[in-house]
CSV table of C-alpha atoms in Angstrom, one decimal:
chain,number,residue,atom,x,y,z
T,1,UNK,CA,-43.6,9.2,5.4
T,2,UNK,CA,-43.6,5.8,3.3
T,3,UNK,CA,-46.8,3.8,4.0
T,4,UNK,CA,-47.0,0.7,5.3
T,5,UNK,CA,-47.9,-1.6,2.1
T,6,UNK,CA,-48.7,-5.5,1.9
T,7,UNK,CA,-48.9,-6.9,-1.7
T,8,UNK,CA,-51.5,-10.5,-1.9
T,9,UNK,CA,-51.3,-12.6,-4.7
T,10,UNK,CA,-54.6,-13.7,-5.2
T,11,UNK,CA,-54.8,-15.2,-8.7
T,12,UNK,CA,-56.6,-13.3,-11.1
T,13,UNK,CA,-55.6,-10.2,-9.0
T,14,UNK,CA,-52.7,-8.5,-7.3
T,15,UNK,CA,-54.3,-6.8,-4.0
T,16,UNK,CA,-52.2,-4.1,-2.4
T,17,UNK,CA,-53.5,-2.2,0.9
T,18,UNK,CA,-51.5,0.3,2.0
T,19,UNK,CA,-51.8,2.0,5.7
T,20,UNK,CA,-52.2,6.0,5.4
T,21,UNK,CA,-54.0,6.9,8.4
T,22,UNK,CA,-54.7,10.5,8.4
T,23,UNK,CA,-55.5,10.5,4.0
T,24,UNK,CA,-57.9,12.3,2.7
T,25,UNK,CA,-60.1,11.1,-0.4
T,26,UNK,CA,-58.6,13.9,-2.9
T,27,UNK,CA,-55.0,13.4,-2.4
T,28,UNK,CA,-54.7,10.3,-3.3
T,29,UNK,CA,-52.7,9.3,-6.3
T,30,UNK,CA,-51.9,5.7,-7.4
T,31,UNK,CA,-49.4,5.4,-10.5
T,32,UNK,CA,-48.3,2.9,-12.4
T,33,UNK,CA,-44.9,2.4,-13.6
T,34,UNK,CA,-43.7,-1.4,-15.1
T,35,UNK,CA,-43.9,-3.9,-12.3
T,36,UNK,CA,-43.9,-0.6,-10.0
T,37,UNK,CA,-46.9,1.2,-8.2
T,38,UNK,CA,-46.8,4.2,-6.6
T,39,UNK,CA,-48.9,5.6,-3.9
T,40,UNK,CA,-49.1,9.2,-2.8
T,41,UNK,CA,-51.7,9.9,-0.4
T,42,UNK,CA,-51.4,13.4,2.3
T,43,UNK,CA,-53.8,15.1,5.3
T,44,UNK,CA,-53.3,17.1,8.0
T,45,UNK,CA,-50.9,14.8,9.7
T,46,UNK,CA,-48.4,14.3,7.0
T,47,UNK,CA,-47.7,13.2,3.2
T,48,UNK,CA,-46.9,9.6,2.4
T,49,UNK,CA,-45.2,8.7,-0.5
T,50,UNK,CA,-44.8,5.1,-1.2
T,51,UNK,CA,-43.4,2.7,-4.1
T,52,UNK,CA,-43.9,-1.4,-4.1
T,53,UNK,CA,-42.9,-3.8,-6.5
T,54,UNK,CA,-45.6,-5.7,-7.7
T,55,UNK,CA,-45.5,-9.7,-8.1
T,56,UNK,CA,-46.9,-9.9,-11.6
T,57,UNK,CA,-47.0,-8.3,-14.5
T,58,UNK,CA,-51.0,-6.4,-14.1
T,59,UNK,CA,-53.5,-4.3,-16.7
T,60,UNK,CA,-52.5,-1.0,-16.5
T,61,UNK,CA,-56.0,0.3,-17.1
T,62,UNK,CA,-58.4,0.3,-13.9
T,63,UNK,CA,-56.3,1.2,-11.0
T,64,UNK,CA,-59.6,1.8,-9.4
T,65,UNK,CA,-58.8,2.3,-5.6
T,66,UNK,CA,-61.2,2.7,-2.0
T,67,UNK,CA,-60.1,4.5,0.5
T,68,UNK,CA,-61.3,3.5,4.1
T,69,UNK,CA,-60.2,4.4,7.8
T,70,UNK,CA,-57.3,5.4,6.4
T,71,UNK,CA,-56.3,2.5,4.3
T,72,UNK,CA,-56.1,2.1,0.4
T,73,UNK,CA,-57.4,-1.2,-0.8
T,74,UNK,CA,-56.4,-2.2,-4.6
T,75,UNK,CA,-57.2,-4.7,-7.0
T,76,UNK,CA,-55.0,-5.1,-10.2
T,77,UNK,CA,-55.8,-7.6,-12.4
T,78,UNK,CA,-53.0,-10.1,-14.0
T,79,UNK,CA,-52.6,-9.6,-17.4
T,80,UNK,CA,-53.2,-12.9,-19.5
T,81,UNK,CA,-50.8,-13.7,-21.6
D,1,UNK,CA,-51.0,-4.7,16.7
D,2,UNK,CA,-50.4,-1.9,18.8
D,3,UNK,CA,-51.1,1.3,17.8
D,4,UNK,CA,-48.8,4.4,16.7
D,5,UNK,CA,-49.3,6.9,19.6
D,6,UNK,CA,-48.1,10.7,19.5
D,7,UNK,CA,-48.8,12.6,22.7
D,8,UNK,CA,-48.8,16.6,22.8
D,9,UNK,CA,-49.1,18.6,25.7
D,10,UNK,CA,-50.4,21.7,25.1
D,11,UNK,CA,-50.9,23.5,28.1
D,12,UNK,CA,-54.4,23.1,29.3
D,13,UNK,CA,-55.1,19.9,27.0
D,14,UNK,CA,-53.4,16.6,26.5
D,15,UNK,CA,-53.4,15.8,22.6
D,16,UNK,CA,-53.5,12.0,22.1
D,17,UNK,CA,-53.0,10.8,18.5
D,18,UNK,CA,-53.3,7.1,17.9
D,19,UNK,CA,-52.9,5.3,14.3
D,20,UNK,CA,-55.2,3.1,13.8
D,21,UNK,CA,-55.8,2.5,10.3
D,22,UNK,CA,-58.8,-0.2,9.2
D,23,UNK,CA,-60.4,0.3,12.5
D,24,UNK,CA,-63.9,1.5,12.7
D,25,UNK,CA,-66.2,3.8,14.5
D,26,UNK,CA,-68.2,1.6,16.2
D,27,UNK,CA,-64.7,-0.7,17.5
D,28,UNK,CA,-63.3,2.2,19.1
D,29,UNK,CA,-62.5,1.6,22.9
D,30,UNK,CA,-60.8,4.5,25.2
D,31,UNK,CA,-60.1,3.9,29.1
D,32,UNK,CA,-58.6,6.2,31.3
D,33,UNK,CA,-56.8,4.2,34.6
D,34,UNK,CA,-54.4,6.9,36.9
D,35,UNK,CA,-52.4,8.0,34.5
D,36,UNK,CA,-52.7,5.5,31.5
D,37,UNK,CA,-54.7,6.0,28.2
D,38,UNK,CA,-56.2,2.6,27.0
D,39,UNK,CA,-57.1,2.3,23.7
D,40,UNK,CA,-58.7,-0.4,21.7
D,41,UNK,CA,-59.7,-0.5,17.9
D,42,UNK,CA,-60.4,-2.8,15.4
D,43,UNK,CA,-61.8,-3.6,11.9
D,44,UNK,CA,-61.8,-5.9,8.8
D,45,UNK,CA,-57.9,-5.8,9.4
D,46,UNK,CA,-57.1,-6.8,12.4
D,47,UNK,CA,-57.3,-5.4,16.1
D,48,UNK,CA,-55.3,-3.1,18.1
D,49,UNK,CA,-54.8,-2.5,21.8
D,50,UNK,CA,-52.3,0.2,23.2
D,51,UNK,CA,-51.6,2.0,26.0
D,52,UNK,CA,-50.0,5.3,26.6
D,53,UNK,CA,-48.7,7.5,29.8
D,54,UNK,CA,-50.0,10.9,30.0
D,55,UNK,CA,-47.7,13.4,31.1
D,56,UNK,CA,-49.9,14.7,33.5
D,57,UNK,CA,-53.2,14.4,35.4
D,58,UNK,CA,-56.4,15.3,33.1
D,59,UNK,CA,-60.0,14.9,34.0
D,60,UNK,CA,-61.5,11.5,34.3
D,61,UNK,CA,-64.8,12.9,32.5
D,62,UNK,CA,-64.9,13.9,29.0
D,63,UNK,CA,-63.2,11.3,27.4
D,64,UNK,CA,-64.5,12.5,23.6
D,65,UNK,CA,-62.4,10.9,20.7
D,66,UNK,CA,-62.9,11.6,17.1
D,67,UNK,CA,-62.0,9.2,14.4
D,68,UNK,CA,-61.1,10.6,10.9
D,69,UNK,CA,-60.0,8.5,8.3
D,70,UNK,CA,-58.0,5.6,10.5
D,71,UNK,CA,-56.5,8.3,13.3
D,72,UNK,CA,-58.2,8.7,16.4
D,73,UNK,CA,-57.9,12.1,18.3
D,74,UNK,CA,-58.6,12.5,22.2
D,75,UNK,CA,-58.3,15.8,23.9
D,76,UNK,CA,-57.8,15.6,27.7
D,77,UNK,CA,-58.1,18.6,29.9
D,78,UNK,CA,-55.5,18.8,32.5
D,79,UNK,CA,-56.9,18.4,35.9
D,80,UNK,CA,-56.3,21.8,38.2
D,81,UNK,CA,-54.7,22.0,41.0
Protein backbone atom coordinates (compact mmCIF):
# COMPACT_ATOMS: atom_id res chain seq x y z
CA UNK A 1 0.00 0.00 0.00
CA UNK A 2 1.47 3.71 -0.53
CA UNK A 3 0.88 5.82 2.57
CA UNK A 4 -0.95 8.77 2.63
CA UNK A 5 1.96 11.56 2.96
CA UNK A 6 1.68 15.51 3.47
CA UNK A 7 4.93 17.42 3.07
CA UNK A 8 4.86 21.26 5.30
CA UNK A 9 7.24 23.73 4.64
CA UNK A 10 7.93 25.21 7.74
CA UNK A 11 11.10 27.26 7.42
CA UNK A 12 13.94 25.93 9.06
CA UNK A 13 12.31 22.45 8.64
CA UNK A 14 10.56 20.23 6.12
CA UNK A 15 7.75 18.26 8.23
CA UNK A 16 6.46 15.11 6.56
CA UNK A 17 3.57 12.92 8.31
CA UNK A 18 2.71 10.12 6.68
CA UNK A 19 -0.61 7.87 7.55
CA UNK A 20 0.34 4.05 8.26
CA UNK A 21 -2.30 2.93 10.52
CA UNK A 22 -1.58 -0.60 11.50
CA UNK A 23 2.77 0.12 11.75
CA UNK A 24 4.59 -1.21 14.18
CA UNK A 25 7.69 0.73 15.85
CA UNK A 26 10.43 -1.83 14.37
CA UNK A 27 9.44 -1.85 10.81
CA UNK A 28 9.85 1.37 10.10
CA UNK A 29 12.47 2.55 7.69
CA UNK A 30 12.84 6.13 6.47
CA UNK A 31 15.59 6.70 3.60
CA UNK A 32 16.92 9.25 2.05
CA UNK A 33 17.72 9.59 -1.43
CA UNK A 34 18.49 13.46 -3.11
CA UNK A 35 15.36 15.55 -2.87
CA UNK A 36 13.60 11.95 -2.24
CA UNK A 37 12.44 10.27 1.08
CA UNK A 38 11.31 7.00 1.38
CA UNK A 39 9.11 5.45 3.85
CA UNK A 40 8.63 1.79 4.57
CA UNK A 41 6.57 0.95 7.43
CA UNK A 42 4.52 -2.88 7.79
CA UNK A 43 2.01 -4.71 10.63
CA UNK A 44 -0.38 -7.13 10.58
CA UNK A 45 -2.61 -5.33 8.22
CA UNK A 46 -0.31 -4.75 5.45
CA UNK A 47 3.15 -3.20 4.22
CA UNK A 48 3.28 0.38 3.00
CA UNK A 49 5.92 1.53 0.92
CA UNK A 50 5.98 5.12 0.13
CA UNK A 51 8.31 7.75 -1.85
CA UNK A 52 7.70 11.87 -1.63
CA UNK A 53 9.60 14.51 -3.13
CA UNK A 54 10.72 16.82 -0.76
CA UNK A 55 10.45 20.81 -1.30
CA UNK A 56 14.00 21.64 -0.31
CA UNK A 57 17.12 20.47 -0.40
CA UNK A 58 17.45 18.97 3.73
CA UNK A 59 20.56 17.58 6.11
CA UNK A 60 20.80 14.23 5.48
CA UNK A 61 21.99 13.36 8.89
CA UNK A 62 19.08 13.13 11.65
CA UNK A 63 16.09 11.58 10.07
CA UNK A 64 14.99 11.13 13.48
CA UNK A 65 11.25 9.97 13.20
CA UNK A 66 8.05 9.24 16.01
CA UNK A 67 5.70 7.00 15.42
CA UNK A 68 2.15 7.59 16.90
CA UNK A 69 -1.47 6.10 16.36
CA UNK A 70 -0.19 5.05 13.34
CA UNK A 71 1.32 8.12 11.95
CA UNK A 72 5.02 9.05 11.25
CA UNK A 73 5.86 12.61 12.07
CA UNK A 74 9.30 13.98 10.61
CA UNK A 75 11.31 16.89 10.84
CA UNK A 76 14.22 17.58 8.25
CA UNK A 77 16.11 20.40 8.65
CA UNK A 78 16.95 22.82 5.46
CA UNK A 79 20.33 22.75 4.68
CA UNK A 80 21.93 26.40 4.73
CA UNK A 81 23.69 27.21 2.08
CA UNK B 1 -12.56 12.84 7.51
CA UNK B 2 -14.22 9.71 7.38
CA UNK B 3 -12.69 6.76 8.26
CA UNK B 4 -11.36 3.65 6.14
CA UNK B 5 -13.77 0.75 7.14
CA UNK B 6 -13.21 -3.02 6.29
CA UNK B 7 -15.98 -5.31 7.44
CA UNK B 8 -15.39 -9.32 7.88
CA UNK B 9 -17.95 -11.64 8.69
CA UNK B 10 -16.71 -14.45 10.16
CA UNK B 11 -19.35 -16.69 11.14
CA UNK B 12 -20.20 -16.02 14.68
CA UNK B 13 -18.41 -12.54 14.80
CA UNK B 14 -18.56 -9.37 12.82
CA UNK B 15 -14.93 -7.98 12.34
CA UNK B 16 -15.02 -4.23 11.99
CA UNK B 17 -11.71 -2.56 11.06
CA UNK B 18 -11.64 1.19 10.90
CA UNK B 19 -8.39 3.53 9.92
CA UNK B 20 -8.06 5.96 12.02
CA UNK B 21 -4.66 7.10 12.13
CA UNK B 22 -3.63 10.23 14.70
CA UNK B 23 -6.66 9.45 16.69
CA UNK B 24 -6.31 8.62 20.31
CA UNK B 25 -7.54 6.33 22.96
CA UNK B 26 -9.35 8.42 25.04
CA UNK B 27 -11.30 10.17 21.44
CA UNK B 28 -12.59 6.89 20.56
CA UNK B 29 -16.47 6.88 20.08
CA UNK B 30 -18.48 3.46 18.96
CA UNK B 31 -22.41 3.44 18.68
CA UNK B 32 -24.38 0.74 17.62
CA UNK B 33 -28.17 2.01 16.04
CA UNK B 34 -30.25 -1.26 14.19
CA UNK B 35 -27.90 -2.20 12.05
CA UNK B 36 -25.27 0.71 11.72
CA UNK B 37 -21.81 0.94 13.38
CA UNK B 38 -21.01 4.65 14.48
CA UNK B 39 -17.68 5.55 14.93
CA UNK B 40 -15.97 8.57 16.04
CA UNK B 41 -12.18 9.40 16.62
CA UNK B 42 -10.06 12.03 16.82
CA UNK B 43 -6.54 13.56 17.70
CA UNK B 44 -3.86 16.24 17.19
CA UNK B 45 -4.80 15.60 13.36
CA UNK B 46 -7.99 16.14 12.81
CA UNK B 47 -11.45 14.22 13.58
CA UNK B 48 -13.20 11.48 12.00
CA UNK B 49 -16.86 10.21 12.06
CA UNK B 50 -18.04 7.11 9.96
CA UNK B 51 -20.62 4.91 9.69
CA UNK B 52 -20.83 1.43 8.51
CA UNK B 53 -23.70 -1.39 7.79
CA UNK B 54 -23.22 -4.63 9.37
CA UNK B 55 -24.14 -7.47 7.45
CA UNK B 56 -26.14 -8.86 10.00
CA UNK B 57 -27.69 -8.48 13.46
CA UNK B 58 -24.97 -8.75 16.45
CA UNK B 59 -25.52 -8.08 20.10
CA UNK B 60 -26.20 -4.66 21.31
CA UNK B 61 -23.91 -5.42 24.47
CA UNK B 62 -20.29 -5.95 24.26
CA UNK B 63 -19.30 -3.26 22.17
CA UNK B 64 -15.30 -3.78 23.16
CA UNK B 65 -12.83 -2.02 20.56
CA UNK B 66 -9.19 -2.11 20.69
CA UNK B 67 -6.94 0.54 19.33
CA UNK B 68 -3.46 -0.42 18.10
CA UNK B 69 -1.30 1.92 16.59
CA UNK B 70 -4.15 4.27 14.60
CA UNK B 71 -6.65 1.06 13.65
CA UNK B 72 -9.43 0.42 15.77
CA UNK B 73 -10.78 -3.30 15.90
CA UNK B 74 -14.49 -4.12 17.16
CA UNK B 75 -15.71 -7.66 17.28
CA UNK B 76 -19.46 -8.10 17.25
CA UNK B 77 -21.19 -11.31 17.99
CA UNK B 78 -23.87 -12.20 15.81
CA UNK B 79 -27.23 -12.15 17.48
CA UNK B 80 -28.92 -15.92 17.51
CA UNK B 81 -31.83 -16.64 16.24
Amino acid sequence: MEPLVDVFDEGDCILVIAEVPGAEQNSIAVELENHTLKIRAGGKYGEYRGEVGLPAEVQPNGLAWTLNNGIVELRLKRKRA
